[in-house]
Short mmCIF file of C-alpha atoms in Angstrom, two decimals:
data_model
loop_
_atom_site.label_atom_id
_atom_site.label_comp_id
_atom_site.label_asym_id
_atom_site.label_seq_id
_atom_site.Cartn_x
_atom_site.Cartn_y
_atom_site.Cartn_z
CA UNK A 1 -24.69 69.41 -34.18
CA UNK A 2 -23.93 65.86 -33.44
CA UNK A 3 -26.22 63.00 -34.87
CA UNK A 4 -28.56 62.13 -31.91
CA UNK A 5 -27.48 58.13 -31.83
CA UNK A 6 -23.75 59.18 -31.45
CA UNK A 7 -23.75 58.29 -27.54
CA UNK A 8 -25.29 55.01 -28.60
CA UNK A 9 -22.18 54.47 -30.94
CA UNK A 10 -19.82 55.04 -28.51
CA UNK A 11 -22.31 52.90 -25.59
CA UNK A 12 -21.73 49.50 -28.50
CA UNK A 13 -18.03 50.00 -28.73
CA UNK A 14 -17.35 49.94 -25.39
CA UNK A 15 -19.61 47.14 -24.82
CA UNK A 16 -17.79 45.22 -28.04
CA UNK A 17 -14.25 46.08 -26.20
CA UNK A 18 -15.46 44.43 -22.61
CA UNK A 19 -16.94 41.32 -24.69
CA UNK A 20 -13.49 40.89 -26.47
CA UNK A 21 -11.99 41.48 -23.38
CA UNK A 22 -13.91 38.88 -21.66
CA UNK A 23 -13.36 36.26 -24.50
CA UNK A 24 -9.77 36.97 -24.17
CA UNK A 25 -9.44 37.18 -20.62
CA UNK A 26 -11.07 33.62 -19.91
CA UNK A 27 -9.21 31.85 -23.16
CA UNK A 28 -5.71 33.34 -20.85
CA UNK A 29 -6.35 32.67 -17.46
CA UNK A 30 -9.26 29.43 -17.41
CA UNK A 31 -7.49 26.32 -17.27
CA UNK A 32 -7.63 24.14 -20.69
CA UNK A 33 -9.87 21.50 -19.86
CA UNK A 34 -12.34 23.82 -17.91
CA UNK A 35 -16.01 23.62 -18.83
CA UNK A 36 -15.18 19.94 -20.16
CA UNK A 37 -17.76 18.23 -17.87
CA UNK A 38 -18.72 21.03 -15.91
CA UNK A 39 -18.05 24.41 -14.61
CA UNK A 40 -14.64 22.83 -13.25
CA UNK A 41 -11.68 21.73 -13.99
CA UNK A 42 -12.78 18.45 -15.87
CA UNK A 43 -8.53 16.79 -15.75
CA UNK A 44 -9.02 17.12 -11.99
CA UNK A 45 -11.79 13.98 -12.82
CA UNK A 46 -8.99 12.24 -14.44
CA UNK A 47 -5.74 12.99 -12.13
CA UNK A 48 -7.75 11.73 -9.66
CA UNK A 49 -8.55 8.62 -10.94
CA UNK A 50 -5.10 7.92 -12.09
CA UNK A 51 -3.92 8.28 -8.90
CA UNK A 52 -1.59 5.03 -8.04
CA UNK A 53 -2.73 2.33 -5.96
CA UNK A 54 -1.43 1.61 -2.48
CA UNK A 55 -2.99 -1.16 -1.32
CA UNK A 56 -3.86 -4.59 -3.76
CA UNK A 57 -6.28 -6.91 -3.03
CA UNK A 58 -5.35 -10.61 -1.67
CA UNK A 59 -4.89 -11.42 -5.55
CA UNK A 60 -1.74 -10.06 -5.32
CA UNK A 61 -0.71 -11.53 -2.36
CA UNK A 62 -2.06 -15.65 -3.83
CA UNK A 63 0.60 -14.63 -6.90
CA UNK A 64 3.28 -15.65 -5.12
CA UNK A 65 2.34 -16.95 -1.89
CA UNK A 66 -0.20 -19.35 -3.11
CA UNK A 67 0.46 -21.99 0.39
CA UNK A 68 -0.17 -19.32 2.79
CA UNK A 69 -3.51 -18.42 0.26
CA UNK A 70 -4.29 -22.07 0.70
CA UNK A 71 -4.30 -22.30 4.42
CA UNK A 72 -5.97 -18.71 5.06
CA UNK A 73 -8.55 -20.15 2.82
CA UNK A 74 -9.94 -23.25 4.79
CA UNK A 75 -9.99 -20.68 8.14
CA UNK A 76 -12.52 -18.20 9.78
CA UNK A 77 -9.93 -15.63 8.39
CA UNK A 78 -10.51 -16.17 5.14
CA UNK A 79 -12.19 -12.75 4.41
CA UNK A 80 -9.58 -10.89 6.01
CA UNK A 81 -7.20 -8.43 3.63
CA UNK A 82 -3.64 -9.78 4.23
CA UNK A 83 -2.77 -6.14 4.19
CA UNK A 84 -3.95 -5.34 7.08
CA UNK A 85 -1.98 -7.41 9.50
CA UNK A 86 1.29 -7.09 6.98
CA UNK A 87 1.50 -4.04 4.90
CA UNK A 88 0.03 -2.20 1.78
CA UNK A 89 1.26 -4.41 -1.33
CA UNK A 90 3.71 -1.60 -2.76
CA UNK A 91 5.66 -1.37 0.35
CA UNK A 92 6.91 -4.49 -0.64
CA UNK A 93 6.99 -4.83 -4.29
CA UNK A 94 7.24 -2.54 -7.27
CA UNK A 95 6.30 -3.31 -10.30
CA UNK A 96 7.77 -6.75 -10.68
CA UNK A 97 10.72 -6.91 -8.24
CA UNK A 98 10.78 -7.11 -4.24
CA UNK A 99 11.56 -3.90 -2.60
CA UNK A 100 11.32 -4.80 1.42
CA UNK A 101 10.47 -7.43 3.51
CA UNK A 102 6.62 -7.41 4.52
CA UNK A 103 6.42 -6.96 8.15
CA UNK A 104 6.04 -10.16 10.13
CA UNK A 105 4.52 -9.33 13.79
CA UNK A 106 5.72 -11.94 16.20
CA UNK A 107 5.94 -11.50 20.28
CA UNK A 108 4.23 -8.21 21.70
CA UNK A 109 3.26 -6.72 18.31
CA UNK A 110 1.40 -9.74 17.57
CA UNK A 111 -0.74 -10.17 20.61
CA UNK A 112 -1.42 -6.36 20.48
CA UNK A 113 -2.40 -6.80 16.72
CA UNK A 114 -4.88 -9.66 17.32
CA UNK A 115 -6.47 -7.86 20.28
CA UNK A 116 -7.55 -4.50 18.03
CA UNK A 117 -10.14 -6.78 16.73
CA UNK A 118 -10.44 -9.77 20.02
CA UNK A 119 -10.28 -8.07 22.89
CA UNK A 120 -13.69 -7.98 24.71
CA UNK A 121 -14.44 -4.44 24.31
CA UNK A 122 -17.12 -2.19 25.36
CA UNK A 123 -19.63 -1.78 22.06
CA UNK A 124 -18.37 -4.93 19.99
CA UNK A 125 -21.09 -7.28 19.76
CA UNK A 126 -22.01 -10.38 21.54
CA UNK A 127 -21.47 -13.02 18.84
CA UNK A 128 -17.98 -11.82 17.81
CA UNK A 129 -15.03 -13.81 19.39
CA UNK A 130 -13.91 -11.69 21.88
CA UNK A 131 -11.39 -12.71 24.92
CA UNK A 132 -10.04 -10.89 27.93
CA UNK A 133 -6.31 -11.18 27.18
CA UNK A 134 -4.12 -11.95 30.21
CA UNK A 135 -7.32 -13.53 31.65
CA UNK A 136 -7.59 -16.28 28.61
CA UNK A 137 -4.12 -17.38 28.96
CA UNK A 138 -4.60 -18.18 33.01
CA UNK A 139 -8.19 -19.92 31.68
CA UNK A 140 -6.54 -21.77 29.02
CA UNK A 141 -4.10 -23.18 31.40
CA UNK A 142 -1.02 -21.97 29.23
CA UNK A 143 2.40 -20.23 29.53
CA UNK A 144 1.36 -16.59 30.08
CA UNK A 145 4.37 -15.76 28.08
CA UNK A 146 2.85 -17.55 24.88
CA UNK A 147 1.81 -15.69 21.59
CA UNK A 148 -1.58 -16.27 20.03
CA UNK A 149 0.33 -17.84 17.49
CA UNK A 150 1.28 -20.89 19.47
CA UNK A 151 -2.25 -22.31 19.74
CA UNK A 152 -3.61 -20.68 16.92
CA UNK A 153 -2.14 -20.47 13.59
CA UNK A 154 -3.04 -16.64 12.54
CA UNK A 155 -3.95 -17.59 9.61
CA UNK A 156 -6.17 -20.04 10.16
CA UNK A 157 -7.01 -20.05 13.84
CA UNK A 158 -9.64 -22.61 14.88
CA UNK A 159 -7.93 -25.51 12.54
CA UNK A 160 -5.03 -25.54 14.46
CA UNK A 161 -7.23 -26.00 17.78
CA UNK A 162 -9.27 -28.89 16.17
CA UNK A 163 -6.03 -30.73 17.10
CA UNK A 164 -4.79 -29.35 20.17
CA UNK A 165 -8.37 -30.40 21.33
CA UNK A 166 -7.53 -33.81 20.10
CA UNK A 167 -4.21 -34.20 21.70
CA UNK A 168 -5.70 -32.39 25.18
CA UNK A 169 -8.29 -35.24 25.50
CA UNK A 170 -5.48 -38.23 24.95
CA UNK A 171 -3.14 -36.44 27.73
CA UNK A 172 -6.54 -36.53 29.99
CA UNK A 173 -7.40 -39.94 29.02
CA UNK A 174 -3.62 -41.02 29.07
CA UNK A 175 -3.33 -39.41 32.99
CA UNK A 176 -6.48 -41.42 34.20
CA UNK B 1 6.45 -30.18 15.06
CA UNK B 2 4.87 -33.32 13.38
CA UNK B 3 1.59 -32.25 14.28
CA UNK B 4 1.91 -28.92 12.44
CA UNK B 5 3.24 -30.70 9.19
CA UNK B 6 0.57 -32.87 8.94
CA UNK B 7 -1.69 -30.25 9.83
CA UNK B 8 -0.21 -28.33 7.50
CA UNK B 9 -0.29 -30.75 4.68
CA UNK B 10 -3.68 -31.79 5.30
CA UNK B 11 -4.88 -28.67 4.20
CA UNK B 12 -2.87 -27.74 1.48
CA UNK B 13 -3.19 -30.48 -1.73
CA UNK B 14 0.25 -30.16 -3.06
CA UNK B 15 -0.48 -32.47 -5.85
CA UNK B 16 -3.37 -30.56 -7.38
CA UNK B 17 -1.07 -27.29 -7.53
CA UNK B 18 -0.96 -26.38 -11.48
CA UNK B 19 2.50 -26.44 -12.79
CA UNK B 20 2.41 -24.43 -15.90
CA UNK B 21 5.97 -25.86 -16.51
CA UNK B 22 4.79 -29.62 -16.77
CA UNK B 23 1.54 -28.11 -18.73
CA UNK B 24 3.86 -26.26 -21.16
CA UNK B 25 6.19 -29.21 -21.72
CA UNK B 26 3.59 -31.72 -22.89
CA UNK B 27 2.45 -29.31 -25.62
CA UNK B 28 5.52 -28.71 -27.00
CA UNK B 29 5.73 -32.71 -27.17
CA UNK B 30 2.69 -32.82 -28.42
CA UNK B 31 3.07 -30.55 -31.28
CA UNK B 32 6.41 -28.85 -31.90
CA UNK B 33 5.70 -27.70 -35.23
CA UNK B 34 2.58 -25.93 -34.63
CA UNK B 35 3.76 -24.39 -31.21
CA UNK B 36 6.49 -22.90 -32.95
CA UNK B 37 4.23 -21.83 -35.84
CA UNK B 38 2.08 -20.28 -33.12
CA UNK B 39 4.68 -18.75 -31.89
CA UNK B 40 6.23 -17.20 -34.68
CA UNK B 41 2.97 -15.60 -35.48
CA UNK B 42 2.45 -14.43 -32.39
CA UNK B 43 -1.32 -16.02 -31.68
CA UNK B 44 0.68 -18.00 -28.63
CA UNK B 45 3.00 -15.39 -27.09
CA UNK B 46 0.62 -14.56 -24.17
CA UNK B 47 0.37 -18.01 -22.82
CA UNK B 48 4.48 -17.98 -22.54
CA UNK B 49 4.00 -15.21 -20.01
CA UNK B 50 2.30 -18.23 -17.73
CA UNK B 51 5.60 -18.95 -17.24
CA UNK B 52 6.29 -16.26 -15.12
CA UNK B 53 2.86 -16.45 -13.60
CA UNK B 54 3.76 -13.51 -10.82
CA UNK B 55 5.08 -11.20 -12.26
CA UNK B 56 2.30 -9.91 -15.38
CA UNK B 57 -0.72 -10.53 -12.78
CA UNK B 58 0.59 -8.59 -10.29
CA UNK B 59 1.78 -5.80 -12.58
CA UNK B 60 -2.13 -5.57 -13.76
CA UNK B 61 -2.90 -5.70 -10.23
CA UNK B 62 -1.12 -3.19 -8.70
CA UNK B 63 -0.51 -0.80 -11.71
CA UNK B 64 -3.67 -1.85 -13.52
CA UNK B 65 -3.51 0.89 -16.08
CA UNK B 66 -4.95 -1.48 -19.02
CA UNK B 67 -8.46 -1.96 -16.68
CA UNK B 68 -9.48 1.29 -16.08
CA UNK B 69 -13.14 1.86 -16.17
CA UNK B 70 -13.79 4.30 -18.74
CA UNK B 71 -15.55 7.70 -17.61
CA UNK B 72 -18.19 6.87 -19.95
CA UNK B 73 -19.07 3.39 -18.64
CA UNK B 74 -18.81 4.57 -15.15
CA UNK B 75 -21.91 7.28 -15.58
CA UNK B 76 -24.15 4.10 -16.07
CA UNK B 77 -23.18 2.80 -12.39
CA UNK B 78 -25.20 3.78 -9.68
CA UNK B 79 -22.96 3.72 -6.44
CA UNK B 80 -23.69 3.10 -3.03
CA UNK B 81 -21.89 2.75 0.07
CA UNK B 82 -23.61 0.85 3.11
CA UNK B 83 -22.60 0.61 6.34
CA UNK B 84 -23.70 -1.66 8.97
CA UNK B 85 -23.47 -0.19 12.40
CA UNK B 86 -24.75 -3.60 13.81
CA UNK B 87 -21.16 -5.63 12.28
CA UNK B 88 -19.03 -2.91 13.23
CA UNK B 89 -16.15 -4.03 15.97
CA UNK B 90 -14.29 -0.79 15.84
CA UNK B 91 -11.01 -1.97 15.50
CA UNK B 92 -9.47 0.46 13.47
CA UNK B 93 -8.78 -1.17 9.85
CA UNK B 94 -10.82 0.94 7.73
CA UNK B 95 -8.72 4.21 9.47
CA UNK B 96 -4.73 2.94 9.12
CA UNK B 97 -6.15 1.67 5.27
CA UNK B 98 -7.23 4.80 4.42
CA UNK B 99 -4.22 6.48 5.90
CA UNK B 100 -2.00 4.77 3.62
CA UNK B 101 -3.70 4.58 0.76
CA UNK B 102 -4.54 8.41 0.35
CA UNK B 103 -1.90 9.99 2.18
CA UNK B 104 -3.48 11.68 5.08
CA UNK B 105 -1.55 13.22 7.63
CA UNK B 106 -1.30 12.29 11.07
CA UNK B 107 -3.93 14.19 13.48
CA UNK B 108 -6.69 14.08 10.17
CA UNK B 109 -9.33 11.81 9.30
CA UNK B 110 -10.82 10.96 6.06
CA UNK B 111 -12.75 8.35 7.74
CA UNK B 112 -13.09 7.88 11.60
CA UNK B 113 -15.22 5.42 13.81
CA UNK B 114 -17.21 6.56 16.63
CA UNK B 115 -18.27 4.65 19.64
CA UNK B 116 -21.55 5.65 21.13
CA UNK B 117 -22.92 4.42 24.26
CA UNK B 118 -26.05 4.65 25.83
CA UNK B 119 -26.94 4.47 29.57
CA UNK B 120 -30.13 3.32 30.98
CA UNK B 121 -31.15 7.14 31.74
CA UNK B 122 -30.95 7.71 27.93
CA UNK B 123 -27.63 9.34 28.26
CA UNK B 124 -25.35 9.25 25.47
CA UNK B 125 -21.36 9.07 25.39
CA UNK B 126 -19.44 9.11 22.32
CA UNK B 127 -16.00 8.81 21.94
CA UNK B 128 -13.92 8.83 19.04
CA UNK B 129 -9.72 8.14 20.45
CA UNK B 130 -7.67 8.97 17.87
CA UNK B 131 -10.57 8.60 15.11
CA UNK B 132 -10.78 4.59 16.35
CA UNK B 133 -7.98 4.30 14.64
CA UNK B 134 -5.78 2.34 17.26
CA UNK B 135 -8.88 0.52 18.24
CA UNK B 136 -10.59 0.90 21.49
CA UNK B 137 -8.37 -0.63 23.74
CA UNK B 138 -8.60 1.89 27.02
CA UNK B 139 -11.61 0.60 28.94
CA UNK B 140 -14.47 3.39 29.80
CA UNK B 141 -14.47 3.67 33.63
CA UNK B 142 -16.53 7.10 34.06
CA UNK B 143 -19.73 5.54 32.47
CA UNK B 144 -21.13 4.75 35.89
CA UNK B 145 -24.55 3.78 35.45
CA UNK B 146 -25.29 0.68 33.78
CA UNK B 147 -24.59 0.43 30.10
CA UNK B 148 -27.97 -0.45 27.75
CA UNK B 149 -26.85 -0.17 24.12
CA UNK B 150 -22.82 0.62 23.07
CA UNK B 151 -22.02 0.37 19.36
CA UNK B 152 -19.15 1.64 16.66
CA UNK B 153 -20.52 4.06 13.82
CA UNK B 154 -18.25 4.47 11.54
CA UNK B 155 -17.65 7.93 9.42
CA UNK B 156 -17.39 8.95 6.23
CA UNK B 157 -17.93 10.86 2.89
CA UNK B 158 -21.78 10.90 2.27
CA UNK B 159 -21.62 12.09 -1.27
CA UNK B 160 -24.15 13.77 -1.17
CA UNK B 161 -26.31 13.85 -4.16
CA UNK B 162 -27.31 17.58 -3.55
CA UNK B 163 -23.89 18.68 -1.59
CA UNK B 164 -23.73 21.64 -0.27
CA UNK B 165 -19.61 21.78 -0.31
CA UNK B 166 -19.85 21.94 -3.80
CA UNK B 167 -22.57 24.82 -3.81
CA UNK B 168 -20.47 27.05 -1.50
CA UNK B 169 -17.14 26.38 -3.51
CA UNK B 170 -16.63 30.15 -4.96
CA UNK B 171 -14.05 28.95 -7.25
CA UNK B 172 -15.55 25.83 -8.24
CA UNK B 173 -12.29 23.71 -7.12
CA UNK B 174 -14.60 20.83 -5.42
CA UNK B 175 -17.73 19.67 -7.83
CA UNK B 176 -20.06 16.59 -9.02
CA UNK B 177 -18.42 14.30 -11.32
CA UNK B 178 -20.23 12.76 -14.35
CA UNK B 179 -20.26 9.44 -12.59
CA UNK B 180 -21.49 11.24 -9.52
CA UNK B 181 -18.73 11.45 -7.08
CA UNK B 182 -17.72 15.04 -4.91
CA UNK B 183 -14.11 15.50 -5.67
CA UNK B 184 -11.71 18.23 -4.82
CA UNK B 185 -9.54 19.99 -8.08
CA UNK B 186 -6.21 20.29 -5.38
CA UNK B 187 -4.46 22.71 -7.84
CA UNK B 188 -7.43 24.80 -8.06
CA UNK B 189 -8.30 25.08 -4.62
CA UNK B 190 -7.54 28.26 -2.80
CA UNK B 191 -8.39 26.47 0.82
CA UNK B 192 -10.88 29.40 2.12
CA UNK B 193 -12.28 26.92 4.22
CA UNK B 194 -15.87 27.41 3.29
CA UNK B 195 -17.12 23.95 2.23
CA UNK B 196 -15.29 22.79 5.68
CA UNK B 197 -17.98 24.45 7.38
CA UNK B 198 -20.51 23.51 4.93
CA UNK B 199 -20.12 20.37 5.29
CA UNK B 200 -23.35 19.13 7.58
CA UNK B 201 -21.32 15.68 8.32
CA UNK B 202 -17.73 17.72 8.91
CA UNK B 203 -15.87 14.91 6.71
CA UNK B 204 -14.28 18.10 5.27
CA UNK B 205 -10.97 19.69 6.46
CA UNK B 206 -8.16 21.75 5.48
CA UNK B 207 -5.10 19.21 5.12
CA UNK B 208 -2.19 20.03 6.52
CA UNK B 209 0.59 19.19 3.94
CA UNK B 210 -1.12 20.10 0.33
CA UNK B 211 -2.75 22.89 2.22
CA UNK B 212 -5.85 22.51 0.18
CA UNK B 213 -9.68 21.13 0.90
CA UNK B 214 -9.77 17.42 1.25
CA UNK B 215 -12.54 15.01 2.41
CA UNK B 216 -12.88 10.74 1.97
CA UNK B 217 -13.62 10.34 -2.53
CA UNK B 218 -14.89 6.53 -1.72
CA UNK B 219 -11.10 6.05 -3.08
CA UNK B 220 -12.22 6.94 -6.67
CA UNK B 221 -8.76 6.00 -8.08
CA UNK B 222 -9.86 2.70 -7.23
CA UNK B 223 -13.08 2.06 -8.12
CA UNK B 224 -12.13 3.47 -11.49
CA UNK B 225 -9.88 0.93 -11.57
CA UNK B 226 -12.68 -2.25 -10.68
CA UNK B 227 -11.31 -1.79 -6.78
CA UNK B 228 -13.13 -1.71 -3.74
CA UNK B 229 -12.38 1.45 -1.50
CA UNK B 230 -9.68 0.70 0.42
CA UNK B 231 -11.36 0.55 3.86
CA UNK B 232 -14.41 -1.93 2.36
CA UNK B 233 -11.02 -4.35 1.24
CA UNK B 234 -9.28 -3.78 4.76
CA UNK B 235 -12.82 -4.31 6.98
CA UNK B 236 -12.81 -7.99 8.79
CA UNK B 237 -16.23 -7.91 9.79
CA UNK B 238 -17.49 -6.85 6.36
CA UNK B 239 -19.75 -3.90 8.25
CA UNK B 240 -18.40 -1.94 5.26
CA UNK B 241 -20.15 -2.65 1.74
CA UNK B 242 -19.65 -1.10 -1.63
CA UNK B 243 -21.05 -1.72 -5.07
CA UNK B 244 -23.48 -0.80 -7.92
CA UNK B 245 -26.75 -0.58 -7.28
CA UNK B 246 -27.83 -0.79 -11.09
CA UNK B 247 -26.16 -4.41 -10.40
CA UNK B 248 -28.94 -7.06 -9.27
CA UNK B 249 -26.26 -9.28 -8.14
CA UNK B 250 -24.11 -6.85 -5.98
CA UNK B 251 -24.39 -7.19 -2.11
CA UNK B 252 -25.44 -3.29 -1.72
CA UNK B 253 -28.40 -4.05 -4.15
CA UNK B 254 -29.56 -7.16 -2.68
CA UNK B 255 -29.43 -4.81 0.55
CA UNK B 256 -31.43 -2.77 -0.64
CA UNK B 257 -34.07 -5.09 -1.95
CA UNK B 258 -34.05 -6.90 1.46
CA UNK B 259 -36.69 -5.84 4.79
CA UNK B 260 -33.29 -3.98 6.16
CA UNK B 261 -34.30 -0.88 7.31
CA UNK B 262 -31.48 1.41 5.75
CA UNK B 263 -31.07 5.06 7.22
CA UNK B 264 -29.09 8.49 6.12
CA UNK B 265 -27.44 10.78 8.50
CA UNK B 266 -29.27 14.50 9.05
CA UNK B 267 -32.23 13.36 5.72
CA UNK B 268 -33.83 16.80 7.04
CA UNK B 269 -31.19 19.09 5.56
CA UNK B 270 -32.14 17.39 2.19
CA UNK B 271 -28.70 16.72 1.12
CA UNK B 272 -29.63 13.39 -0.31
CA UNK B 273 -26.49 11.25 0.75
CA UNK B 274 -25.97 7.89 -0.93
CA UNK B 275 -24.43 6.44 2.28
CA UNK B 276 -27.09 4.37 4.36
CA UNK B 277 -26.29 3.22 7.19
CA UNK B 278 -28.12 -0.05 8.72
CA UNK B 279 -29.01 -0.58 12.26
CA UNK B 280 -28.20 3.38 13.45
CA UNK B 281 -30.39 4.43 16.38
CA UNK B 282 -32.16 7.42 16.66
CA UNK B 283 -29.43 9.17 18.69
CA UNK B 284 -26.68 8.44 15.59
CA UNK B 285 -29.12 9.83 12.76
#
């Protein structure tokens, strides 16, 4: 006759053989790092922070072009990224050396790229500087083929107009 | 053209530019034998890298793999992203920034901008062309009663501090960090689709070319790296802030110590988002 804690015998083995199993299994198919931080992946924390940089700051932009810096400075655009009007810093240099020209917008492309943020739009608020395009050139009594550039210097627009104000109010005082 | 150079000259004072050249000549005068003693042992080296002032900054700049925040000193910061619906001029920035710097595909949004407008009868209109991206250039003509309230609201990742993406994950590819951002593991995600619908804010979606999860991280590759998210750098109005809120200095902290009445989107659901916005009306919350 069989011992009466036989069954439990054979119950404990096969509970030992899933447990080994299971140790085995998860050392084979869990990814290293799992369980580092977490019940994750814990490299995934640090691929994603190593992830390369597309866009700098305006640092990298005052490294080499320290005049334009200079004159952005002094103006009401001197919080504005330079990236966003030219390009993300790597399009244009890796590393150390010059890869591709940085986008200059002139004709067209710049009047459209001033208006995303100037044109008197539904929503923007009251105190922001805000013109109705065509409308502004007629009102400003200028070539309707002129760029925003002529008048104002993008990168520092209401310096410029300090002295076209100056030299509008000798031509006045010149025709009387 | 005279005009311009004197414009142009007024506000840039050539003489006070450094020249590191001139700087670096009159030490050597000054003392050769000790500069060359320097260096020889090596205490001096650094400073001959001035030279080529471009070059090393901008290397630590872009690359910037020697100023990594550690993991470590990153769990003491308390992050917090603001935005204030009252400076927004929905022109687009924040979207194109975001679309270079993590890749997105056309058609997706990491990070949109809304426009909602409000009609005297209390109705509401929100539009969203192209996520705001281009800006909102095409006028609204089928609004025809007269316009009380319009503003921009822009979108993005809440991280939520109790996210429910993370809870639904069942293979634990998207979690909590240890400095407490929701991230996505893109070689462990099996794209089932389930945290896209979890998602109470829908910043979630399935992207197109890795074919995994992927949602807006606050660009965590940069703030471990002492950057601002790339859409807080790009904003002109500044209606986008980021910083530490275990930092009495930062903007986001003085914010928060200020009378500004700071909301979250959906509080009810109890995800406990650490994105406040300021100025959102009752028909954006």
């Amino acid at each position: 006759m069989n011992s009466p804690f036989s069954f439990t015998k054979r119950l404990i083995l096969i509970f030992i053989v899933i447990i080994v199993l299971v140790i085995i299994g998860r050392e084979y198919f869990l990814p290293d790092s799992w369980g580092m931080y977490g019940n994750y992946r814990g490299n995934a924390v640090h691929e994603e922070a190593n992830r390369s940089l597309v866009y700098g700051t305006n640092n990298s932009c005052e490294s080499c072009h320290e005049e334009v810096y200079d004159m952005k400075r002094v103006g009401v655009h001197h919080r504005l990224s330079c990236e966003i009007c030219h390009a993300p810093v790597t399009e244009h240099v890796d590393g150390n050396k010059k890869i591709a020209d940085m986008p200059v917008k002139i004709g067209d492309a710049q009047s459209k790229l001033c208006l995303t943020c100037h044109q008197k739009v539904l929503g923007r608020f009251e105190k922001f500087p805000m013109i109705e395009y065509p409308k502004h050139l007629e009102d400003q009594d200028v070539k309707l083929t002129h760029d925003c550039n002529v008048c104002h210097t993008v990168h520092a627009p209401l310096e410029s107009m300090k002295y076209i104000k100056k030299l509008r109010t000798l031509k006045e005082k010149v025709q009387e | 053209m005279s005009l311009l150079r004197s414009f142009v000259s007024n506000i840039i004072d050539f003489e006070s530019t450094p020249k590191f050249e001139a700087i670096e000549q009159k030490m050597v005068d000054r003392d050769r034998r000790g500069f060359i003693e320097k260096v020889v042992s090596g205490s001096i080296g650094g400073s001959l890298f001035l030279m080529i002032p471009m070059q090393s900054s901008l290397f630590a700049e872009v690359l910037g793999d020697n100023e990594m925040i550690t993991l470590e000193e990153n769990k003491n910061k308390n992050y917090a992203f603001i935005v204030d619906v009252t400076g927004c001029i929905g022109c687009g920035s924040c979207c194109v920034a975001d679309r270079k710097e993590n890749n997105v595909p056309d058609g997706q949004y990491r990070t949109w901008v809304e426009r909602y407008v409000i009609d005297i009868y209390d109705t509401v209109y929100v539009d969203s062309p192209d996520g705001g991206e281009n800006g909102y250039s095409v006028p609204r003509d089928d609004i025809k009663e007269e316009v009380k309230d319009a503003f921009f609201v822009p979108k993005l990742c809440n991280m939520c501090e109790e996210p429910s993406c993370v809870q639904v994950c069942p293979v634990s590819a998207t979690f909590t960090s240890p400095d407490n951002f929701v991230l996505i593991d893109k070689n462990h995600c099996v794209a089932c689709g389930y945290c896209v619908q979890a998602c109470p804010y829908g910043v979630r979606f399935i992207n197109e070319q890795t074919k995994t999860a992927d949602k807006c991280t606050w660009c965590y590759h940069r703030v471990r790296k002492g950057k601002l998210p790339a859409c807080v750098n790009a904003c002109p109005t500044g209606a986008r802030k980021f910083g530490d809120l275990n930092d009495p200095q930062s903007e986001v902290s003085q914010i928060m110590d200020s009378k500004e009445i700071l909301t979250v989107l959906k509080k009810e659901l109890g995800n406990e988002p650490t994105l406040y916005y300021i100025g959102a009306s009752q028909e954006v919350v």
